CSV table of C-alpha atoms in Angstrom, one decimal:
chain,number,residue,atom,x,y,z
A,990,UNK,CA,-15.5,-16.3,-27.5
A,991,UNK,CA,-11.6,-16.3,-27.3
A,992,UNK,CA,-9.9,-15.8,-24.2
A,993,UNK,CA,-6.5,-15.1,-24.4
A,994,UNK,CA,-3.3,-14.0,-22.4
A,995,UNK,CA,-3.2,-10.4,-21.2
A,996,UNK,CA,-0.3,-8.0,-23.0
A,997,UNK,CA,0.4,-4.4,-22.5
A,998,UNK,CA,-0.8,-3.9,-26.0
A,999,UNK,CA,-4.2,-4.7,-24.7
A,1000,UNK,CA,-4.4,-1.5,-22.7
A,1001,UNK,CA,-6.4,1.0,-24.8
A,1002,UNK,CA,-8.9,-1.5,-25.5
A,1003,UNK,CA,-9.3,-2.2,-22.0
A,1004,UNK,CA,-9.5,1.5,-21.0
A,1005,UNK,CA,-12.8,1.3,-22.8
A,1006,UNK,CA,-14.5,-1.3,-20.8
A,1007,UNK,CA,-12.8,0.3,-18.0
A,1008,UNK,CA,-14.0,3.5,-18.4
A,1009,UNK,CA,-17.7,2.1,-19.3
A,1010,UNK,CA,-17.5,0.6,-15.7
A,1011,UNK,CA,-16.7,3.4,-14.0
A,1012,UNK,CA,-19.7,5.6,-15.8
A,1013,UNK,CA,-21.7,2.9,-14.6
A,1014,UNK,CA,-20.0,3.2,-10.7
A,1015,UNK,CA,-20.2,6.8,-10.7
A,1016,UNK,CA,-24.4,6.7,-11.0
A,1017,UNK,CA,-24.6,5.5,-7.8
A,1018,UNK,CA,-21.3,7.2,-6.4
A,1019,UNK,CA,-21.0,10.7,-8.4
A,1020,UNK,CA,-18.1,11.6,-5.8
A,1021,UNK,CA,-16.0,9.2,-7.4
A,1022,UNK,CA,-13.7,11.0,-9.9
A,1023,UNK,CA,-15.1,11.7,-13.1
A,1024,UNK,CA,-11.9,11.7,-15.4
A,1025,UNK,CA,-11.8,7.9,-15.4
A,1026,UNK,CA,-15.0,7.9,-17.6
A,1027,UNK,CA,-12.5,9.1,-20.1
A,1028,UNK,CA,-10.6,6.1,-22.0
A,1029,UNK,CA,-7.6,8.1,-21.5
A,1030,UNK,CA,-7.8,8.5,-18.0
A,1031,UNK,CA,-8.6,5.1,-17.6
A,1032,UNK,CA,-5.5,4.0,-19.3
A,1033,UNK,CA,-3.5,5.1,-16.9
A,1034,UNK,CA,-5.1,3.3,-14.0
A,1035,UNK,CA,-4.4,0.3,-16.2
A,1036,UNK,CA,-0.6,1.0,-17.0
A,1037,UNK,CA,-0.4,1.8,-13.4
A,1038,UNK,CA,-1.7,-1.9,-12.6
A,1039,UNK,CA,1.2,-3.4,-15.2
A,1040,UNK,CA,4.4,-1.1,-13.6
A,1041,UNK,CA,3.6,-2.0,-10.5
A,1042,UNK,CA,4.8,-5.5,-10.1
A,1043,UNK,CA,4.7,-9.1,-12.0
A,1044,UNK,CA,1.3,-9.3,-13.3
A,1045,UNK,CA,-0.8,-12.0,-14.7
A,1046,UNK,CA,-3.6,-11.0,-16.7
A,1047,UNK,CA,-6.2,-12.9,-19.5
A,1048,UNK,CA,-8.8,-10.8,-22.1
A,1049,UNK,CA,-11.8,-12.2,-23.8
A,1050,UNK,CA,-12.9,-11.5,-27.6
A,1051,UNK,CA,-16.1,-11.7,-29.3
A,1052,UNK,CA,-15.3,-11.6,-33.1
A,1053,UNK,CA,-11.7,-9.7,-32.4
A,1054,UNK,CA,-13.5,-7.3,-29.9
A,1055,UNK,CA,-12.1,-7.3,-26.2
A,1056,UNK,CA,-15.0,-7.9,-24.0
A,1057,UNK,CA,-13.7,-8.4,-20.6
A,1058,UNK,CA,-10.1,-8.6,-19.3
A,1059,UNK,CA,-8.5,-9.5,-15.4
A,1060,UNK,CA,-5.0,-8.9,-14.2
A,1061,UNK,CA,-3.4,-9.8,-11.1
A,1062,UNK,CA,-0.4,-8.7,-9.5
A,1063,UNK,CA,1.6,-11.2,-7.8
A,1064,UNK,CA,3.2,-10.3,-4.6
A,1065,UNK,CA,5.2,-12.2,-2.1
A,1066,UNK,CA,5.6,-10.4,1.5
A,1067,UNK,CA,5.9,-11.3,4.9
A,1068,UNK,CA,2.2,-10.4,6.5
A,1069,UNK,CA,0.3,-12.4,3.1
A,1070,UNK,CA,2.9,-14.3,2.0
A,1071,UNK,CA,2.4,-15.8,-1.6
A,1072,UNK,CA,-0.7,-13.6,-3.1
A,1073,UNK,CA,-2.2,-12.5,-6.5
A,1074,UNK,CA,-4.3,-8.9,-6.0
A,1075,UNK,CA,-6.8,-8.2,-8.8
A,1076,UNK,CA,-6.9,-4.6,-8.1
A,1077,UNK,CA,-9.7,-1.6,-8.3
A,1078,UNK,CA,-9.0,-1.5,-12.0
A,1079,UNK,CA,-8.1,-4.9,-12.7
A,1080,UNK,CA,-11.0,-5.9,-14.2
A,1081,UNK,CA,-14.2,-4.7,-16.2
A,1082,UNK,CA,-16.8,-5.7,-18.8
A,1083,UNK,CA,-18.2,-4.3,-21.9
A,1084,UNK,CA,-21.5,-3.4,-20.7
A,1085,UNK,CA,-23.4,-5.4,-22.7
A,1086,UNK,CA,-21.6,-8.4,-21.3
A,1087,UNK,CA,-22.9,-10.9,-19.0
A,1088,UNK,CA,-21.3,-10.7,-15.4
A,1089,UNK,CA,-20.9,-14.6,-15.8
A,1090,UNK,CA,-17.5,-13.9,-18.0
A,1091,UNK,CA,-16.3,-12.9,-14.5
A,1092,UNK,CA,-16.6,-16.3,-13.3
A,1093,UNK,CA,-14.9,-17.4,-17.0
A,1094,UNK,CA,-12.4,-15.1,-16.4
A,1095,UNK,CA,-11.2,-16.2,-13.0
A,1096,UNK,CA,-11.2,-19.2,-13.8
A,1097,UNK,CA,-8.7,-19.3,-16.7
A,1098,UNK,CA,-6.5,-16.1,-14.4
A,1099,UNK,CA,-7.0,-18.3,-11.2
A,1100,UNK,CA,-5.5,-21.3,-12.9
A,1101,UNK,CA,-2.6,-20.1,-14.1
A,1102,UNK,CA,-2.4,-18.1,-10.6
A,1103,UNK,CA,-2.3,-21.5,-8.8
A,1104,UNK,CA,0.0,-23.2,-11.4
A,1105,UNK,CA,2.1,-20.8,-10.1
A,1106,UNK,CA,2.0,-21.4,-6.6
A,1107,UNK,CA,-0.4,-18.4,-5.7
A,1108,UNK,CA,-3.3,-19.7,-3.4
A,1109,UNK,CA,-4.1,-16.3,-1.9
A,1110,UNK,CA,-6.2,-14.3,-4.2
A,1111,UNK,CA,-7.4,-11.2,-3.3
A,1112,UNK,CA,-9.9,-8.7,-5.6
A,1113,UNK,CA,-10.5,-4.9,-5.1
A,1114,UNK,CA,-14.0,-4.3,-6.7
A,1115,UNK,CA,-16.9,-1.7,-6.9
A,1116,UNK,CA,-19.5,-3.0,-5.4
A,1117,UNK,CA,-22.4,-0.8,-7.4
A,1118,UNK,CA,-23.7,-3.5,-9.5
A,1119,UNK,CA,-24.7,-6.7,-7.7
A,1120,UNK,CA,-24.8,-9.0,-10.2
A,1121,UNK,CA,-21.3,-8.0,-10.4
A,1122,UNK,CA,-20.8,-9.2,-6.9
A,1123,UNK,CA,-22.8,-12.1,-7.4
A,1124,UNK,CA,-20.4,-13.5,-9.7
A,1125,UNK,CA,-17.7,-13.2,-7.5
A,1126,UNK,CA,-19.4,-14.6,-4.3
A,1127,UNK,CA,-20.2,-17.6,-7.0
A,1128,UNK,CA,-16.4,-18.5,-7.5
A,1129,UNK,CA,-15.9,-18.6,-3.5
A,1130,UNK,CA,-15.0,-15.4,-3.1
A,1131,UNK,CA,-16.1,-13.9,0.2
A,1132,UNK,CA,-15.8,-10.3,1.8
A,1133,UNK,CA,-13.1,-9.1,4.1
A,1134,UNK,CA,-12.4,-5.4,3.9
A,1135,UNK,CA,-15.0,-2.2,3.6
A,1136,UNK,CA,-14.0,0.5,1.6
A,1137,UNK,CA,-16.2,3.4,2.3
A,1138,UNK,CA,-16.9,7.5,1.5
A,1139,UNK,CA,-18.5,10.1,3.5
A,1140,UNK,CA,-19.9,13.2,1.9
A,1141,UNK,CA,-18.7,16.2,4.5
A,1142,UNK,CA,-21.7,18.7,2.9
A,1143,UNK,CA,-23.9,17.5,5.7
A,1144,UNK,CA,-20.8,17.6,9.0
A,1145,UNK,CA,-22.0,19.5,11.7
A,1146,UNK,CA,-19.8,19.7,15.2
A,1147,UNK,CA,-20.6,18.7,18.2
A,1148,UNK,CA,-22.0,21.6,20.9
A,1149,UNK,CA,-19.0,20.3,23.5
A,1150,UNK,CA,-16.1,17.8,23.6
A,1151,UNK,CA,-14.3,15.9,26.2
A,1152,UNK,CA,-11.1,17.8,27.7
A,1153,UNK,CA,-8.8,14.8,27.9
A,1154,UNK,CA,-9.0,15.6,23.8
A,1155,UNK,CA,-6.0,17.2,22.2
A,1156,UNK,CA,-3.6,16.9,19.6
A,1157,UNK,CA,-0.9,14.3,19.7
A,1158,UNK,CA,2.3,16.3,20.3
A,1159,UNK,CA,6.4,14.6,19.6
A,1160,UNK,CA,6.4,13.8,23.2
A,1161,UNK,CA,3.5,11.8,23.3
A,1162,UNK,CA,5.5,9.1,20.8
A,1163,UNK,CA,5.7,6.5,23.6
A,1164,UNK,CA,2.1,6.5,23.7
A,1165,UNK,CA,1.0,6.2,20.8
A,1166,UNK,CA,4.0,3.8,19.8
A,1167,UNK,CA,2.1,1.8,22.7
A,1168,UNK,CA,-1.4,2.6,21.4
A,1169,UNK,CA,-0.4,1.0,17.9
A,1170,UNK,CA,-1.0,-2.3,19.0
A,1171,UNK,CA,-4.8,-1.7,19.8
A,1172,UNK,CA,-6.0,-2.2,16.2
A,1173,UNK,CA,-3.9,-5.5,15.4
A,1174,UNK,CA,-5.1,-6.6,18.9
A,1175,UNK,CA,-8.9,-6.1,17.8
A,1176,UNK,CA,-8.3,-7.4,14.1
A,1177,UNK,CA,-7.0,-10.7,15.8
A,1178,UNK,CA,-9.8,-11.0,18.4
A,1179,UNK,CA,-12.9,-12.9,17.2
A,1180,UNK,CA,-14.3,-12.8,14.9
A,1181,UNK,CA,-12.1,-11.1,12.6
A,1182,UNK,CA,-9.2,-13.6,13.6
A,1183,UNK,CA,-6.9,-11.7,11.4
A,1184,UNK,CA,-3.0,-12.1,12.6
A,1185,UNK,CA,-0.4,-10.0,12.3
A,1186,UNK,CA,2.9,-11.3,12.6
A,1187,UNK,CA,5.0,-10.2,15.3
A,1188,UNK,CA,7.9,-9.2,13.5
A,1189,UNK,CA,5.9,-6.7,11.7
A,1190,UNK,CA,4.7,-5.1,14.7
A,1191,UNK,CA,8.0,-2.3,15.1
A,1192,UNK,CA,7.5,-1.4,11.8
A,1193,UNK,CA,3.8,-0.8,12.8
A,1194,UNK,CA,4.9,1.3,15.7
A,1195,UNK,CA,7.5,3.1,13.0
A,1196,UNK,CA,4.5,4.0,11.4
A,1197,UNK,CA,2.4,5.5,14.2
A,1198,UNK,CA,5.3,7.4,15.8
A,1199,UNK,CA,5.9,8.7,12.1
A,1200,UNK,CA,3.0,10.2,12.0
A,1201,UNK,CA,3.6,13.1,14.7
A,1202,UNK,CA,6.4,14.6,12.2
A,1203,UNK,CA,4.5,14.9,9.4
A,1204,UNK,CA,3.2,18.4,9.4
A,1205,UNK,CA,-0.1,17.2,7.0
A,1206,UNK,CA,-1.0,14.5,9.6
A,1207,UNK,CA,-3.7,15.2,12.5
A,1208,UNK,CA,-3.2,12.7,15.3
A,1209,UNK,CA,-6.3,13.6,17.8
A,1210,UNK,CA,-6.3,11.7,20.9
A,1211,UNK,CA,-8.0,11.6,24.6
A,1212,UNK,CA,-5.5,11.2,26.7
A,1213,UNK,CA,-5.7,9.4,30.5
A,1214,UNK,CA,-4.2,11.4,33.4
A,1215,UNK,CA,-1.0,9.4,33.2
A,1216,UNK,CA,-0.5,10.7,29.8
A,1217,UNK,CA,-1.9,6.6,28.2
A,1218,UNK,CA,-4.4,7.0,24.9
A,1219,UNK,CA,-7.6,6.1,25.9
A,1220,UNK,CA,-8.9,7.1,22.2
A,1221,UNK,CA,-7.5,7.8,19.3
A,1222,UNK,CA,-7.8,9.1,15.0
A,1223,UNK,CA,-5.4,10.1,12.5
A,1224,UNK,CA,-6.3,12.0,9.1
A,1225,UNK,CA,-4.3,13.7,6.3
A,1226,UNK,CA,-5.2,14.5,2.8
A,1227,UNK,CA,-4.6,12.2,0.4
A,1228,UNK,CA,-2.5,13.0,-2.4
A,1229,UNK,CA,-3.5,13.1,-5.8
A,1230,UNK,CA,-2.9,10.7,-8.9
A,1231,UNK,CA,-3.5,10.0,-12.1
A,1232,UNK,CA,-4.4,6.4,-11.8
A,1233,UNK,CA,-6.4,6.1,-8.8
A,1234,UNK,CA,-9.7,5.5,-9.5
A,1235,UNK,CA,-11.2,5.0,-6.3
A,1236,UNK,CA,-10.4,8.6,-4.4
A,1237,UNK,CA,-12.2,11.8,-4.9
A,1238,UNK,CA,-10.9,15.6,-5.6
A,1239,UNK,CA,-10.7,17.4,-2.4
A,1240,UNK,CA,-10.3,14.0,-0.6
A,1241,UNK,CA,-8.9,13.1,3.0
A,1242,UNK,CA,-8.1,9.8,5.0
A,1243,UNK,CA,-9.0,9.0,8.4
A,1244,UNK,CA,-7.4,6.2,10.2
A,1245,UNK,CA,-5.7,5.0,13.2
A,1246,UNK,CA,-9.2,4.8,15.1
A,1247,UNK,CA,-9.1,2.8,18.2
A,1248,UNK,CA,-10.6,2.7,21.7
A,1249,UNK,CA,-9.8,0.9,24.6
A,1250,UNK,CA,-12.0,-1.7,25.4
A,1251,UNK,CA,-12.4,0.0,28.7
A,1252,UNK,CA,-13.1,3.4,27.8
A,1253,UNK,CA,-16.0,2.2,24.9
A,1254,UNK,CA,-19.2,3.6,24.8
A,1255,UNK,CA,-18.3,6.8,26.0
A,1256,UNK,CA,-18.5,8.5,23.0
A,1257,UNK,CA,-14.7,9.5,23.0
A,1258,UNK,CA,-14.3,7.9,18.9
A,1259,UNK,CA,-17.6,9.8,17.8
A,1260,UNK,CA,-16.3,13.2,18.9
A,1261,UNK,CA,-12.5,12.6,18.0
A,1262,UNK,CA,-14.3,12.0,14.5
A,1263,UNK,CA,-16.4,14.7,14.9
A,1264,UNK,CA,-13.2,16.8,15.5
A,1265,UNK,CA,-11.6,15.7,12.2
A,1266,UNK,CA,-14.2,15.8,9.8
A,1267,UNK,CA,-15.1,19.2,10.7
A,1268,UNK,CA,-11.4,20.2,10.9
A,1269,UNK,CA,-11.2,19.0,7.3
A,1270,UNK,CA,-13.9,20.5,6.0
A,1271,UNK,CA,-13.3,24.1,7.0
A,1272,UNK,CA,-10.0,23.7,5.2
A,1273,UNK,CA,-11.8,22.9,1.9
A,1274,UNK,CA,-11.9,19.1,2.0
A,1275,UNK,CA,-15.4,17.7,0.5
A,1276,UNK,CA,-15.1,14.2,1.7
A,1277,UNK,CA,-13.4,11.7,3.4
A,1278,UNK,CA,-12.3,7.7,2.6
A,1279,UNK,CA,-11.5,5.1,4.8
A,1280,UNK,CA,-11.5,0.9,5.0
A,1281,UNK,CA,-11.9,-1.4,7.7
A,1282,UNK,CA,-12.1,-5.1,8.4
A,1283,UNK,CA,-15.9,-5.8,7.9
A,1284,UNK,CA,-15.3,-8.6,10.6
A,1285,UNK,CA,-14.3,-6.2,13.3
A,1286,UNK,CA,-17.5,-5.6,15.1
A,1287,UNK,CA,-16.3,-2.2,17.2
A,1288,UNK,CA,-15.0,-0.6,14.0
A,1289,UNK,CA,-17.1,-1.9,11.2
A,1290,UNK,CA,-20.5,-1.1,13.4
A,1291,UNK,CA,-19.3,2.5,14.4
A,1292,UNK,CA,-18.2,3.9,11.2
A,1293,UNK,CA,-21.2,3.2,8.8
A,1294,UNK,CA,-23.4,4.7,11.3
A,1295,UNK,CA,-21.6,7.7,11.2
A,1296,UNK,CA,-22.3,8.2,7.8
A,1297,UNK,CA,-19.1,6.4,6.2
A,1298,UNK,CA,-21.0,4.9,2.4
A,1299,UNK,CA,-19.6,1.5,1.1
A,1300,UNK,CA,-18.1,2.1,-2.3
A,1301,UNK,CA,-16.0,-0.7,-2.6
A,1302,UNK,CA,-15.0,-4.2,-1.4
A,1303,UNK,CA,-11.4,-6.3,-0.9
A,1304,UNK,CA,-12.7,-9.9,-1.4
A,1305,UNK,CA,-10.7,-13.0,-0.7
A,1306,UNK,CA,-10.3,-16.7,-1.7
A,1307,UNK,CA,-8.0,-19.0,0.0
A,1308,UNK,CA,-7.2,-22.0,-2.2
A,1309,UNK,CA,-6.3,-25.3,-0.7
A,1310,UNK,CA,-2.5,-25.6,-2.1
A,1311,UNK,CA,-2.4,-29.5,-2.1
A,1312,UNK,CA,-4.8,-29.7,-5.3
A,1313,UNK,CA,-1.8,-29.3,-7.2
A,1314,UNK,CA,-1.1,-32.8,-6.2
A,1315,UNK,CA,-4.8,-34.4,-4.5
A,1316,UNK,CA,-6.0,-34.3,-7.6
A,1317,UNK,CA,-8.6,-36.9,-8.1
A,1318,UNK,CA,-6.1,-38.8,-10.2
A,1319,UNK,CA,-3.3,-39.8,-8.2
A,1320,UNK,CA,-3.9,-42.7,-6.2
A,1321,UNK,CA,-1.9,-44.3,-3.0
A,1322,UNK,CA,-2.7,-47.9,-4.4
């Protein structure tokens, strides 16, 4: 076997293996969208990968035939800093292949990766075949994000909800500019311990004000008496595209979902959920998507049991940068 540099020539034959995957994905997860069994369709998601941003990628051949391939984009922001993202579609096997060319493939991506100066690495993947995620947990690889469906055949709403519930009107910006902060807050508490810088924060609160003029958005909220959020969600449809692989037809997000630590337990997130989910589904909607930080107990406890189906996983790997010089060979005598 031959492993070799990724090129954009490479594309069609990857679409093959990619679409192979995703057949395989869609077994277990049928609501995922069936176009990308198609090599065509797959293709895109693949081209989409390469326009994004500078990319690193490596393909391995068995007698000329492309068996596996990985690309990386390579990304340098404020919040991550110096990162390579293997993304939903950055990577797949022909289906006869062992998942160990996984671990043969990150290791000739990774290396040029860290020759680079990119010690973050982050990977998007399916999670429907375990040996799949073996191979990744066996390269040091280790969970951080859920992504996760829910199917809104079965959505029933509740018989009564609280009346501090309403929709989040334009006056109500300073409060939920101030109710922003919640999420970061519980991401950084243990044992998540995920930071977010403070100079990223008023573009965070941007975001969240934002959200009351868009006229797709519903911002639900249960408000205190002094007009504070004790409780709040946010869901929209998402829009379609040709190279997302990951969202359903007839698909919405729900985010922003956040509860003061003194108002928990009081069943003010189940029926603003409640509240959007079946909102969404008389329009038409058939399901709904979502991630969360599997490390945040409040959030990544509440939403699986309200029916929310992992589909998909952001793995991460944090390499120690001073290899590039501690490496076994240089010596201080």
């Amino acid at each position: 076997m031959e492993i070799r540099n990724f090129d954009a020539a490479m594309a069609s034959q990857a679409a093959a293996l990619l679409a192979g995957r995703h057949q395989t994905e869609r077994a277990l997860f049928p609501e995922l969208p069936a176009r990308f069994e198609k090599s065509e369709h797959a293709e895109k998601a693949i081209r989409g990968l390469l326009a994004k941003s500078p990319s690193v990628g490596v393909a391995a051949f068995r007698h000329e035939k492309m068996v596996g391939y990985m690309i990386a984009q390579t990304l340098n922001e404020p919040q991550r800093g110096r990162h390579a993202w293997i993304d939903y579609a950055g990577y797949a096997l022909d289906l006869d292949a062992s998942e160990e060319l996984i671990r043969q493939l990150y290791c000739e991506l990774g290396e040029q990766l860290v020759q680079l100066g990119y010690f973050s690495h982050f990977v998007l993947t399916p999670c429907g075949n375990p040996k799949a995620m073996d191979a990744w947990f066996r390269v040091c690889f280790a969970y951080e994000q859920v992504h996760g469906l829910l199917d809104l055949k079965n959505v029933q709403p509740l018989d009564s909800y609280d009346p501090s519930i309403r929709l989040a009107v334009k006056s109500d910006e300073a409060a939920v500019r101030e109710m922003s902060n919640m999420i970061p807050s519980q991401v950084a508490s243990a044992p998540s311990w995920g930071a977010t810088l403070p100079e990223m924060l008023p573009d965070l609160n941007d975001g969240y004000a934002e959200l009351l003029d868009e006229e797709d958005v519903r911002f639900w909220a249960a408000f205190e008496e002094d007009g504070t959020i004790a409780s709040c969600i946010a869901a929209w449809p998402d829009e379609a595209s040709e190279a997302n692989m990951r969202i359903p037809e007839r698909c919405s997000t729900v985010s922003c979902v956040a509860t003061r630590e003194g108002f928990r337990g009081k069943g003010l997130s189940s029926q603003l959920l409640s509240i959007v989910l079946n909102e969404a589904k008389q329009s038409g909607f058939e399901f709904f998507e979502t991630d969360w930080r599997m490390a945040n107990l409040p959030i990544s406890n509440f939403l699986p049991r309200r029916g929310f189906k992992p589909y998909a996983y952001r793995l991460h790997r944090q390499i120690d940068a001073r290899v590039l010089w501690a490496n076994g060979s240089n010596s201080t005598k």
